[in-house]
PDB file of N, CA and C in Angstrom:
ATOM      1  N   MET A   1     -11.972   3.814   7.055  1.00 86.00           N
ATOM      2  CA  MET A   1     -10.673   3.115   6.766  1.00 86.00           C
ATOM      3  C   MET A   1      -9.740   3.400   7.983  1.00 86.00           C
ATOM      4  N   ASN A   2      -9.199   2.358   8.500  1.00 90.00           N
ATOM      5  CA  ASN A   2      -8.232   2.532   9.602  1.00 90.00           C
ATOM      6  C   ASN A   2      -6.828   2.344   9.036  1.00 90.00           C
ATOM      7  N   TRP A   3      -6.269   3.436   8.626  1.00 96.00           N
ATOM      8  CA  TRP A   3      -4.891   3.389   8.055  1.00 96.00           C
ATOM      9  C   TRP A   3      -3.895   3.187   9.138  1.00 96.00           C
ATOM     10  N   ILE A   4      -2.934   2.377   8.911  1.00 97.00           N
ATOM     11  CA  ILE A   4      -1.743   2.178   9.775  1.00 97.00           C
ATOM     12  C   ILE A   4      -0.656   3.039   9.215  1.00 97.00           C
ATOM     13  N   PRO A   5      -0.134   4.029   9.924  1.00 97.00           N
ATOM     14  CA  PRO A   5       0.995   4.858   9.383  1.00 97.00           C
ATOM     15  C   PRO A   5       2.173   4.048   9.116  1.00 97.00           C
ATOM     16  N   LEU A   6       2.795   4.208   7.965  1.00 97.00           N
ATOM     17  CA  LEU A   6       3.989   3.520   7.578  1.00 97.00           C
ATOM     18  C   LEU A   6       5.118   4.507   7.600  1.00 97.00           C
ATOM     19  N   HIS A   7       6.084   4.314   8.486  1.00 95.00           N
ATOM     20  CA  HIS A   7       7.135   5.321   8.655  1.00 95.00           C
ATOM     21  C   HIS A   7       8.531   4.806   8.936  1.00 95.00           C
ATOM     22  N   SER A   8       8.688   3.410   8.951  1.00 96.00           N
ATOM     23  CA  SER A   8       9.998   2.911   9.185  1.00 96.00           C
ATOM     24  C   SER A   8      10.306   1.634   8.394  1.00 96.00           C
ATOM     25  N   GLU A   9      11.540   1.404   8.128  1.00 95.00           N
ATOM     26  CA  GLU A   9      11.935   0.197   7.416  1.00 95.00           C
ATOM     27  C   GLU A   9      11.628  -1.070   8.169  1.00 95.00           C
ATOM     28  N   GLN A  10      11.687  -1.014   9.444  1.00 96.00           N
ATOM     29  CA  GLN A  10      11.365  -2.135  10.314  1.00 96.00           C
ATOM     30  C   GLN A  10       9.929  -2.653  10.041  1.00 96.00           C
ATOM     31  N   GLN A  11       9.085  -1.720   9.778  1.00 97.00           N
ATOM     32  CA  GLN A  11       7.674  -2.143   9.410  1.00 97.00           C
ATOM     33  C   GLN A  11       7.612  -3.001   8.173  1.00 97.00           C
ATOM     34  N   LEU A  12       8.508  -2.817   7.237  1.00 96.00           N
ATOM     35  CA  LEU A  12       8.476  -3.605   6.037  1.00 96.00           C
ATOM     36  C   LEU A  12       8.685  -5.059   6.352  1.00 96.00           C
ATOM     37  N   GLU A  13       9.592  -5.357   7.283  1.00 96.00           N
ATOM     38  CA  GLU A  13       9.824  -6.706   7.713  1.00 96.00           C
ATOM     39  C   GLU A  13       8.556  -7.267   8.379  1.00 96.00           C
ATOM     40  N   GLU A  14       7.930  -6.481   9.226  1.00 97.00           N
ATOM     41  CA  GLU A  14       6.714  -6.839   9.866  1.00 97.00           C
ATOM     42  C   GLU A  14       5.586  -7.173   8.927  1.00 97.00           C
ATOM     43  N   ILE A  15       5.505  -6.301   7.832  1.00 98.00           N
ATOM     44  CA  ILE A  15       4.465  -6.536   6.835  1.00 98.00           C
ATOM     45  C   ILE A  15       4.728  -7.820   6.136  1.00 98.00           C
ATOM     46  N   LYS A  16       5.986  -8.139   5.814  1.00 97.00           N
ATOM     47  CA  LYS A  16       6.340  -9.325   5.067  1.00 97.00           C
ATOM     48  C   LYS A  16       5.892 -10.563   5.925  1.00 97.00           C
ATOM     49  N   VAL A  17       6.160 -10.515   7.202  1.00 97.00           N
ATOM     50  CA  VAL A  17       5.823 -11.681   8.126  1.00 97.00           C
ATOM     51  C   VAL A  17       4.294 -11.743   8.265  1.00 97.00           C
ATOM     52  N   LYS A  18       3.651 -10.665   8.540  1.00 98.00           N
ATOM     53  CA  LYS A  18       2.188 -10.648   8.677  1.00 98.00           C
ATOM     54  C   LYS A  18       1.488 -11.116   7.423  1.00 98.00           C
ATOM     55  N   SER A  19       2.099 -10.925   6.259  1.00 97.00           N
ATOM     56  CA  SER A  19       1.473 -11.271   4.975  1.00 97.00           C
ATOM     57  C   SER A  19       1.305 -12.781   4.816  1.00 97.00           C
ATOM     58  N   THR A  20       1.906 -13.554   5.675  1.00 97.00           N
ATOM     59  CA  THR A  20       1.757 -15.023   5.532  1.00 97.00           C
ATOM     60  C   THR A  20       0.411 -15.469   6.115  1.00 97.00           C
ATOM     61  N   SER A  21      -0.226 -14.602   6.914  1.00 96.00           N
ATOM     62  CA  SER A  21      -1.539 -14.976   7.546  1.00 96.00           C
ATOM     63  C   SER A  21      -2.658 -14.110   7.132  1.00 96.00           C
ATOM     64  N   ARG A  22      -2.380 -12.902   6.628  1.00 95.00           N
ATOM     65  CA  ARG A  22      -3.478 -12.019   6.129  1.00 95.00           C
ATOM     66  C   ARG A  22      -2.874 -10.978   5.129  1.00 95.00           C
ATOM     67  N   PRO A  23      -3.659 -10.598   4.134  1.00 96.00           N
ATOM     68  CA  PRO A  23      -3.151  -9.649   3.134  1.00 96.00           C
ATOM     69  C   PRO A  23      -2.770  -8.329   3.795  1.00 96.00           C
ATOM     70  N   GLN A  24      -1.639  -7.758   3.270  1.00 97.00           N
ATOM     71  CA  GLN A  24      -1.120  -6.503   3.684  1.00 97.00           C
ATOM     72  C   GLN A  24      -1.259  -5.555   2.504  1.00 97.00           C
ATOM     73  N   VAL A  25      -1.770  -4.356   2.699  1.00 97.00           N
ATOM     74  CA  VAL A  25      -1.891  -3.383   1.640  1.00 97.00           C
ATOM     75  C   VAL A  25      -1.142  -2.166   1.997  1.00 97.00           C
ATOM     76  N   ILE A  26      -0.320  -1.686   1.028  1.00 97.00           N
ATOM     77  CA  ILE A  26       0.389  -0.403   1.247  1.00 97.00           C
ATOM     78  C   ILE A  26      -0.119   0.592   0.191  1.00 97.00           C
ATOM     79  N   PHE A  27      -0.521   1.800   0.671  1.00 97.00           N
ATOM     80  CA  PHE A  27      -0.912   2.832  -0.203  1.00 97.00           C
ATOM     81  C   PHE A  27       0.096   3.932  -0.081  1.00 97.00           C
ATOM     82  N   LYS A  28       0.801   4.222  -1.193  1.00 96.00           N
ATOM     83  CA  LYS A  28       1.817   5.272  -1.261  1.00 96.00           C
ATOM     84  C   LYS A  28       1.121   6.531  -1.794  1.00 96.00           C
ATOM     85  N   HIS A  29       1.082   7.564  -0.935  1.00 95.00           N
ATOM     86  CA  HIS A  29       0.319   8.753  -1.234  1.00 95.00           C
ATOM     87  C   HIS A  29       1.190  10.020  -1.283  1.00 95.00           C
ATOM     88  N   SER A  30       1.004  10.783  -2.325  1.00 93.00           N
ATOM     89  CA  SER A  30       1.662  12.046  -2.467  1.00 93.00           C
ATOM     90  C   SER A  30       0.678  13.139  -2.028  1.00 93.00           C
ATOM     91  N   THR A  31       1.053  13.892  -0.957  1.00 90.00           N
ATOM     92  CA  THR A  31       0.211  14.958  -0.500  1.00 90.00           C
ATOM     93  C   THR A  31       0.214  16.142  -1.433  1.00 90.00           C
ATOM     94  N   ARG A  32       1.002  16.095  -2.472  1.00 93.00           N
ATOM     95  CA  ARG A  32       1.116  17.251  -3.459  1.00 93.00           C
ATOM     96  C   ARG A  32       0.357  16.925  -4.792  1.00 93.00           C
ATOM     97  N   CYS A  33      -0.269  15.741  -4.859  1.00 93.00           N
ATOM     98  CA  CYS A  33      -0.847  15.266  -6.137  1.00 93.00           C
ATOM     99  C   CYS A  33      -2.323  15.142  -6.025  1.00 93.00           C
ATOM    100  N   SER A  34      -3.049  15.812  -6.919  1.00 94.00           N
ATOM    101  CA  SER A  34      -4.460  15.738  -6.895  1.00 94.00           C
ATOM    102  C   SER A  34      -5.018  14.348  -7.294  1.00 94.00           C
ATOM    103  N   ILE A  35      -4.332  13.615  -8.192  1.00 95.00           N
ATOM    104  CA  ILE A  35      -4.697  12.236  -8.516  1.00 95.00           C
ATOM    105  C   ILE A  35      -4.564  11.324  -7.295  1.00 95.00           C
ATOM    106  N   SER A  36      -3.509  11.575  -6.565  1.00 95.00           N
ATOM    107  CA  SER A  36      -3.288  10.796  -5.321  1.00 95.00           C
ATOM    108  C   SER A  36      -4.446  11.038  -4.337  1.00 95.00           C
ATOM    109  N   ALA A  37      -4.792  12.289  -4.219  1.00 95.00           N
ATOM    110  CA  ALA A  37      -5.913  12.669  -3.325  1.00 95.00           C
ATOM    111  C   ALA A  37      -7.226  11.939  -3.739  1.00 95.00           C
ATOM    112  N   ILE A  38      -7.452  11.924  -5.021  1.00 95.00           N
ATOM    113  CA  ILE A  38      -8.660  11.247  -5.520  1.00 95.00           C
ATOM    114  C   ILE A  38      -8.626   9.749  -5.209  1.00 95.00           C
ATOM    115  N   ALA A  39      -7.453   9.173  -5.475  1.00 96.00           N
ATOM    116  CA  ALA A  39      -7.337   7.656  -5.220  1.00 96.00           C
ATOM    117  C   ALA A  39      -7.548   7.414  -3.743  1.00 96.00           C
ATOM    118  N   LYS A  40      -6.932   8.196  -2.873  1.00 96.00           N
ATOM    119  CA  LYS A  40      -7.131   8.002  -1.442  1.00 96.00           C
ATOM    120  C   LYS A  40      -8.591   8.178  -1.015  1.00 96.00           C
ATOM    121  N   SER A  41      -9.228   9.222  -1.553  1.00 95.00           N
ATOM    122  CA  SER A  41     -10.638   9.472  -1.256  1.00 95.00           C
ATOM    123  C   SER A  41     -11.487   8.252  -1.673  1.00 95.00           C
ATOM    124  N   ARG A  42     -11.198   7.654  -2.819  1.00 95.00           N
ATOM    125  CA  ARG A  42     -12.009   6.540  -3.287  1.00 95.00           C
ATOM    126  C   ARG A  42     -11.787   5.361  -2.334  1.00 95.00           C
ATOM    127  N   LEU A  43     -10.596   5.145  -1.843  1.00 96.00           N
ATOM    128  CA  LEU A  43     -10.385   4.079  -0.901  1.00 96.00           C
ATOM    129  C   LEU A  43     -11.036   4.341   0.419  1.00 96.00           C
ATOM    130  N   ASP A  44     -10.955   5.601   0.896  1.00 95.00           N
ATOM    131  CA  ASP A  44     -11.577   5.962   2.143  1.00 95.00           C
ATOM    132  C   ASP A  44     -13.058   5.783   2.199  1.00 95.00           C
ATOM    133  N   LYS A  45     -13.698   5.890   1.047  1.00 95.00           N
ATOM    134  CA  LYS A  45     -15.170   5.755   0.955  1.00 95.00           C
ATOM    135  C   LYS A  45     -15.657   4.283   0.920  1.00 95.00           C
ATOM    136  N   GLU A  46     -14.738   3.390   0.720  1.00 93.00           N
ATOM    137  CA  GLU A  46     -15.112   1.980   0.624  1.00 93.00           C
ATOM    138  C   GLU A  46     -15.035   1.314   1.991  1.00 93.00           C
ATOM    139  N   ASN A  47     -15.689   0.155   2.115  1.00 89.00           N
ATOM    140  CA  ASN A  47     -15.590  -0.671   3.318  1.00 89.00           C
ATOM    141  C   ASN A  47     -14.413  -1.519   3.147  1.00 89.00           C
ATOM    142  N   ALA A  48     -13.385  -1.302   3.919  1.00 89.00           N
ATOM    143  CA  ALA A  48     -12.187  -2.092   3.879  1.00 89.00           C
ATOM    144  C   ALA A  48     -12.382  -3.395   4.618  1.00 89.00           C
ATOM    145  N   PRO A  49     -11.943  -4.507   4.083  1.00 90.00           N
ATOM    146  CA  PRO A  49     -12.081  -5.814   4.738  1.00 90.00           C
ATOM    147  C   PRO A  49     -11.345  -5.803   6.080  1.00 90.00           C
ATOM    148  N   ALA A  50     -11.974  -6.286   7.057  1.00 91.00           N
ATOM    149  CA  ALA A  50     -11.389  -6.339   8.449  1.00 91.00           C
ATOM    150  C   ALA A  50     -10.232  -7.270   8.480  1.00 91.00           C
ATOM    151  N   THR A  51     -10.173  -8.171   7.512  1.00 92.00           N
ATOM    152  CA  THR A  51      -9.113  -9.200   7.536  1.00 92.00           C
ATOM    153  C   THR A  51      -7.846  -8.757   6.778  1.00 92.00           C
ATOM    154  N   TYR A  52      -7.792  -7.523   6.349  1.00 95.00           N
ATOM    155  CA  TYR A  52      -6.610  -6.989   5.699  1.00 95.00           C
ATOM    156  C   TYR A  52      -6.046  -5.878   6.588  1.00 95.00           C
ATOM    157  N   ASP A  53      -4.739  -5.662   6.443  1.00 97.00           N
ATOM    158  CA  ASP A  53      -4.097  -4.489   7.127  1.00 97.00           C
ATOM    159  C   ASP A  53      -3.784  -3.468   6.037  1.00 97.00           C
ATOM    160  N   PHE A  54      -4.178  -2.216   6.257  1.00 97.00           N
ATOM    161  CA  PHE A  54      -3.961  -1.160   5.287  1.00 97.00           C
ATOM    162  C   PHE A  54      -2.931  -0.134   5.806  1.00 97.00           C
ATOM    163  N   TYR A  55      -1.823  -0.021   5.141  1.00 98.00           N
ATOM    164  CA  TYR A  55      -0.773   0.877   5.583  1.00 98.00           C
ATOM    165  C   TYR A  55      -0.814   2.145   4.661  1.00 98.00           C
ATOM    166  N   PHE A  56      -0.532   3.241   5.211  1.00 97.00           N
ATOM    167  CA  PHE A  56      -0.516   4.568   4.537  1.00 97.00           C
ATOM    168  C   PHE A  56       0.907   5.149   4.635  1.00 97.00           C
ATOM    169  N   LEU A  57       1.513   5.437   3.514  1.00 97.00           N
ATOM    170  CA  LEU A  57       2.816   6.057   3.448  1.00 97.00           C
ATOM    171  C   LEU A  57       2.660   7.447   2.816  1.00 97.00           C
ATOM    172  N   ASP A  58       3.057   8.468   3.581  1.00 96.00           N
ATOM    173  CA  ASP A  58       3.179   9.829   3.013  1.00 96.00           C
ATOM    174  C   ASP A  58       4.501   9.885   2.368  1.00 96.00           C
ATOM    175  N   LEU A  59       4.527   9.697   1.069  1.00 91.00           N
ATOM    176  CA  LEU A  59       5.821   9.585   0.435  1.00 91.00           C
ATOM    177  C   LEU A  59       6.549  10.919   0.266  1.00 91.00           C
ATOM    178  N   ILE A  60       5.917  12.026   0.531  1.00 92.00           N
ATOM    179  CA  ILE A  60       6.655  13.319   0.497  1.00 92.00           C
ATOM    180  C   ILE A  60       7.495  13.326   1.789  1.00 92.00           C
ATOM    181  N   SER A  61       6.937  12.965   2.911  1.00 94.00           N
ATOM    182  CA  SER A  61       7.685  12.967   4.202  1.00 94.00           C
ATOM    183  C   SER A  61       8.660  11.818   4.308  1.00 94.00           C
ATOM    184  N   TYR A  62       8.394  10.722   3.597  1.00 93.00           N
ATOM    185  CA  TYR A  62       9.180   9.500   3.739  1.00 93.00           C
ATOM    186  C   TYR A  62       9.632   8.979   2.369  1.00 93.00           C
ATOM    187  N   ARG A  63      10.176   9.848   1.532  1.00 90.00           N
ATOM    188  CA  ARG A  63      10.573   9.498   0.230  1.00 90.00           C
ATOM    189  C   ARG A  63      11.637   8.349   0.232  1.00 90.00           C
ATOM    190  N   ASN A  64      12.546   8.349   1.153  1.00 93.00           N
ATOM    191  CA  ASN A  64      13.517   7.239   1.179  1.00 93.00           C
ATOM    192  C   ASN A  64      12.885   5.906   1.535  1.00 93.00           C
ATOM    193  N   LEU A  65      11.853   5.947   2.308  1.00 94.00           N
ATOM    194  CA  LEU A  65      11.112   4.683   2.632  1.00 94.00           C
ATOM    195  C   LEU A  65      10.307   4.199   1.389  1.00 94.00           C
ATOM    196  N   SER A  66       9.793   5.180   0.665  1.00 92.00           N
ATOM    197  CA  SER A  66       9.098   4.834  -0.562  1.00 92.00           C
ATOM    198  C   SER A  66      10.056   4.114  -1.549  1.00 92.00           C
ATOM    199  N   ASP A  67      11.224   4.636  -1.652  1.00 92.00           N
ATOM    200  CA  ASP A  67      12.251   3.989  -2.531  1.00 92.00           C
ATOM    201  C   ASP A  67      12.570   2.543  -1.971  1.00 92.00           C
ATOM    202  N   LYS A  68      12.701   2.482  -0.676  1.00 94.00           N
ATOM    203  CA  LYS A  68      12.973   1.212  -0.007  1.00 94.00           C
ATOM    204  C   LYS A  68      11.914   0.180  -0.286  1.00 94.00           C
ATOM    205  N   ILE A  69      10.658   0.587  -0.301  1.00 94.00           N
ATOM    206  CA  ILE A  69       9.527  -0.283  -0.575  1.00 94.00           C
ATOM    207  C   ILE A  69       9.697  -0.843  -2.006  1.00 94.00           C
ATOM    208  N   ALA A  70       9.990   0.011  -2.959  1.00 92.00           N
ATOM    209  CA  ALA A  70      10.180  -0.388  -4.343  1.00 92.00           C
ATOM    210  C   ALA A  70      11.268  -1.472  -4.435  1.00 92.00           C
ATOM    211  N   GLU A  71      12.345  -1.267  -3.741  1.00 93.00           N
ATOM    212  CA  GLU A  71      13.487  -2.249  -3.712  1.00 93.00           C
ATOM    213  C   GLU A  71      13.146  -3.472  -3.017  1.00 93.00           C
ATOM    214  N   PHE A  72      12.516  -3.350  -1.797  1.00 93.00           N
ATOM    215  CA  PHE A  72      12.201  -4.496  -0.929  1.00 93.00           C
ATOM    216  C   PHE A  72      11.203  -5.425  -1.606  1.00 93.00           C
ATOM    217  N   PHE A  73      10.159  -4.889  -2.240  1.00 94.00           N
ATOM    218  CA  PHE A  73       9.121  -5.690  -2.855  1.00 94.00           C
ATOM    219  C   PHE A  73       9.250  -5.822  -4.387  1.00 94.00           C
ATOM    220  N   LYS A  74      10.359  -5.312  -4.883  1.00 93.00           N
ATOM    221  CA  LYS A  74      10.680  -5.461  -6.357  1.00 93.00           C
ATOM    222  C   LYS A  74       9.585  -4.911  -7.257  1.00 93.00           C
ATOM    223  N   VAL A  75       9.187  -3.688  -6.986  1.00 93.00           N
ATOM    224  CA  VAL A  75       8.175  -2.985  -7.838  1.00 93.00           C
ATOM    225  C   VAL A  75       8.790  -1.700  -8.332  1.00 93.00           C
ATOM    226  N   TYR A  76       8.305  -1.214  -9.422  1.00 87.00           N
ATOM    227  CA  TYR A  76       8.666   0.069  -9.915  1.00 87.00           C
ATOM    228  C   TYR A  76       7.914   1.151  -9.091  1.00 87.00           C
ATOM    229  N   HIS A  77       8.591   2.189  -8.661  1.00 87.00           N
ATOM    230  CA  HIS A  77       7.988   3.257  -7.886  1.00 87.00           C
ATOM    231  C   HIS A  77       7.029   4.092  -8.701  1.00 87.00           C
ATOM    232  N   GLU A  78       5.804   4.270  -8.233  1.00 88.00           N
ATOM    233  CA  GLU A  78       4.846   5.155  -8.806  1.00 88.00           C
ATOM    234  C   GLU A  78       4.104   5.900  -7.688  1.00 88.00           C
ATOM    235  N   SER A  79       3.403   6.970  -8.026  1.00 90.00           N
ATOM    236  CA  SER A  79       2.633   7.670  -7.072  1.00 90.00           C
ATOM    237  C   SER A  79       1.398   8.296  -7.738  1.00 90.00           C
ATOM    238  N   PRO A  80       0.247   8.099  -7.165  1.00 96.00           N
ATOM    239  CA  PRO A  80      -0.001   7.180  -6.055  1.00 96.00           C
ATOM    240  C   PRO A  80       0.158   5.727  -6.479  1.00 96.00           C
ATOM    241  N   GLN A  81       0.310   4.859  -5.526  1.00 96.00           N
ATOM    242  CA  GLN A  81       0.446   3.429  -5.799  1.00 96.00           C
ATOM    243  C   GLN A  81      -0.066   2.575  -4.698  1.00 96.00           C
ATOM    244  N   VAL A  82      -0.670   1.525  -5.042  1.00 97.00           N
ATOM    245  CA  VAL A  82      -1.136   0.547  -3.998  1.00 97.00           C
ATOM    246  C   VAL A  82      -0.406  -0.826  -4.326  1.00 97.00           C
ATOM    247  N   LEU A  83       0.048  -1.495  -3.242  1.00 97.00           N
ATOM    248  CA  LEU A  83       0.700  -2.739  -3.307  1.00 97.00           C
ATOM    249  C   LEU A  83      -0.078  -3.737  -2.412  1.00 97.00           C
ATOM    250  N   VAL A  84      -0.301  -4.941  -2.924  1.00 97.00           N
ATOM    251  CA  VAL A  84      -0.841  -6.030  -2.084  1.00 97.00           C
ATOM    252  C   VAL A  84       0.257  -7.013  -1.850  1.00 97.00           C
ATOM    253  N   ILE A  85       0.561  -7.247  -0.564  1.00 97.00           N
ATOM    254  CA  ILE A  85       1.583  -8.148  -0.138  1.00 97.00           C
ATOM    255  C   ILE A  85       0.941  -9.448   0.433  1.00 97.00           C
ATOM    256  N   ARG A  86       1.366 -10.536  -0.105  1.00 96.00           N
ATOM    257  CA  ARG A  86       0.879 -11.821   0.400  1.00 96.00           C
ATOM    258  C   ARG A  86       2.019 -12.808   0.374  1.00 96.00           C
ATOM    259  N   ASN A  87       2.156 -13.606   1.408  1.00 96.00           N
ATOM    260  CA  ASN A  87       3.246 -14.611   1.538  1.00 96.00           C
ATOM    261  C   ASN A  87       4.626 -14.002   1.264  1.00 96.00           C
ATOM    262  N   GLY A  88       4.795 -12.737   1.782  1.00 96.00           N
ATOM    263  CA  GLY A  88       6.101 -12.107   1.719  1.00 96.00           C
ATOM    264  C   GLY A  88       6.477 -11.392   0.408  1.00 96.00           C
ATOM    265  N   ALA A  89       5.533 -11.453  -0.549  1.00 96.00           N
ATOM    266  CA  ALA A  89       5.848 -10.844  -1.879  1.00 96.00           C
ATOM    267  C   ALA A  89       4.715  -9.921  -2.292  1.00 96.00           C
ATOM    268  N   CYS A  90       5.067  -8.994  -3.184  1.00 96.00           N
ATOM    269  CA  CYS A  90       4.070  -8.166  -3.759  1.00 96.00           C
ATOM    270  C   CYS A  90       3.428  -8.919  -4.870  1.00 96.00           C
ATOM    271  N   ILE A  91       2.155  -9.208  -4.766  1.00 96.00           N
ATOM    272  CA  ILE A  91       1.425  -9.980  -5.777  1.00 96.00           C
ATOM    273  C   ILE A  91       0.613  -9.119  -6.690  1.00 96.00           C
ATOM    274  N   TYR A  92       0.544  -7.849  -6.340  1.00 96.00           N
ATOM    275  CA  TYR A  92      -0.253  -6.926  -7.190  1.00 96.00           C
ATOM    276  C   TYR A  92       0.160  -5.480  -6.811  1.00 96.00           C
ATOM    277  N   ASP A  93       0.312  -4.685  -7.870  1.00 95.00           N
ATOM    278  CA  ASP A  93       0.513  -3.221  -7.683  1.00 95.00           C
ATOM    279  C   ASP A  93      -0.246  -2.507  -8.770  1.00 95.00           C
ATOM    280  N   GLU A  94      -0.746  -1.323  -8.392  1.00 95.00           N
ATOM    281  CA  GLU A  94      -1.489  -0.513  -9.313  1.00 95.00           C
ATOM    282  C   GLU A  94      -1.264   0.910  -9.006  1.00 95.00           C
ATOM    283  N   SER A  95      -1.462   1.787  -9.962  1.00 94.00           N
ATOM    284  CA  SER A  95      -1.180   3.237  -9.711  1.00 94.00           C
ATOM    285  C   SER A  95      -2.311   4.066 -10.311  1.00 94.00           C
ATOM    286  N   HIS A  96      -2.291   5.311  -9.912  1.00 93.00           N
ATOM    287  CA  HIS A  96      -3.175   6.365 -10.328  1.00 93.00           C
ATOM    288  C   HIS A  96      -4.648   5.944 -10.290  1.00 93.00           C
ATOM    289  N   MET A  97      -5.378   6.134 -11.403  1.00 91.00           N
ATOM    290  CA  MET A  97      -6.806   5.869 -11.379  1.00 91.00           C
ATOM    291  C   MET A  97      -7.190   4.431 -11.469  1.00 91.00           C
ATOM    292  N   GLY A  98      -6.207   3.576 -11.607  1.00 92.00           N
ATOM    293  CA  GLY A  98      -6.430   2.117 -11.563  1.00 92.00           C
ATOM    294  C   GLY A  98      -6.622   1.591 -10.149  1.00 92.00           C
ATOM    295  N   ILE A  99      -6.381   2.391  -9.127  1.00 95.00           N
ATOM    296  CA  ILE A  99      -6.494   1.960  -7.735  1.00 95.00           C
ATOM    297  C   ILE A  99      -7.949   1.861  -7.367  1.00 95.00           C
ATOM    298  N   SER A 100      -8.356   0.703  -6.918  1.00 94.00           N
ATOM    299  CA  SER A 100      -9.756   0.529  -6.463  1.00 94.00           C
ATOM    300  C   SER A 100      -9.800  -0.573  -5.379  1.00 94.00           C
ATOM    301  N   MET A 101     -10.705  -0.401  -4.442  1.00 94.00           N
ATOM    302  CA  MET A 101     -10.866  -1.406  -3.368  1.00 94.00           C
ATOM    303  C   MET A 101     -11.345  -2.776  -4.008  1.00 94.00           C
ATOM    304  N   LYS A 102     -12.181  -2.710  -5.007  1.00 93.00           N
ATOM    305  CA  LYS A 102     -12.660  -3.979  -5.604  1.00 93.00           C
ATOM    306  C   LYS A 102     -11.487  -4.773  -6.201  1.00 93.00           C
ATOM    307  N   GLU A 103     -10.552  -4.100  -6.853  1.00 93.00           N
ATOM    308  CA  GLU A 103      -9.441  -4.784  -7.423  1.00 93.00           C
ATOM    309  C   GLU A 103      -8.489  -5.325  -6.356  1.00 93.00           C
ATOM    310  N   ILE A 104      -8.313  -4.501  -5.287  1.00 93.00           N
ATOM    311  CA  ILE A 104      -7.398  -4.933  -4.182  1.00 93.00           C
ATOM    312  C   ILE A 104      -7.997  -6.187  -3.561  1.00 93.00           C
ATOM    313  N   MET A 105      -9.319  -6.241  -3.351  1.00 91.00           N
ATOM    314  CA  MET A 105      -9.968  -7.413  -2.773  1.00 91.00           C
ATOM    315  C   MET A 105      -9.833  -8.592  -3.653  1.00 91.00           C
ATOM    316  N   THR A 106     -10.059  -8.369  -4.960  1.00 89.00           N
ATOM    317  CA  THR A 106      -9.945  -9.517  -5.949  1.00 89.00           C
ATOM    318  C   THR A 106      -8.534 -10.109  -5.911  1.00 89.00           C
ATOM    319  N   GLN A 107      -7.542  -9.196  -5.954  1.00 84.00           N
ATOM    320  CA  GLN A 107      -6.112  -9.671  -6.061  1.00 84.00           C
ATOM    321  C   GLN A 107      -5.677 -10.304  -4.787  1.00 84.00           C
ATOM    322  N   ALA A 108      -6.161  -9.803  -3.663  1.00 79.00           N
ATOM    323  CA  ALA A 108      -5.657 -10.265  -2.292  1.00 79.00           C
ATOM    324  C   ALA A 108      -6.376 -11.510  -1.805  1.00 79.00           C
ATOM    325  N   ALA A 109      -7.462 -11.887  -2.434  1.00 78.00           N
ATOM    326  CA  ALA A 109      -8.272 -12.999  -1.956  1.00 78.00           C
ATOM    327  C   ALA A 109      -7.472 -14.230  -1.827  1.00 78.00           C
ATOM    328  N   TRP A 110      -7.620 -14.941  -0.757  1.00 67.00           N
ATOM    329  CA  TRP A 110      -6.868 -16.206  -0.511  1.00 67.00           C
ATOM    330  C   TRP A 110      -7.513 -17.252  -1.329  1.00 67.00           C
TER     331      TRP A 110
END
């Protein structure tokens, strides 16, 4: 998995623009949560589609940005959480043990 670190609000605008040509995935990870570690490990073990961009947010270090993501994409904040962004909007979000690469790929398919 080639995670793109997510650490600025400016990147949210970039994700929104890029989502018009390819799916953008945001994974919000809590470094203090064992369930989050399991969800991340499950994603890391899968073959990520080369046509998607996968962003990683350390929400402990960037809690304000995590809140901004919830506001920006109109989703309820959870941790861990995955969001699929397509055409500028969050079309899918899932949390905890519901996070899976198969479901991400299903939801993000053009």
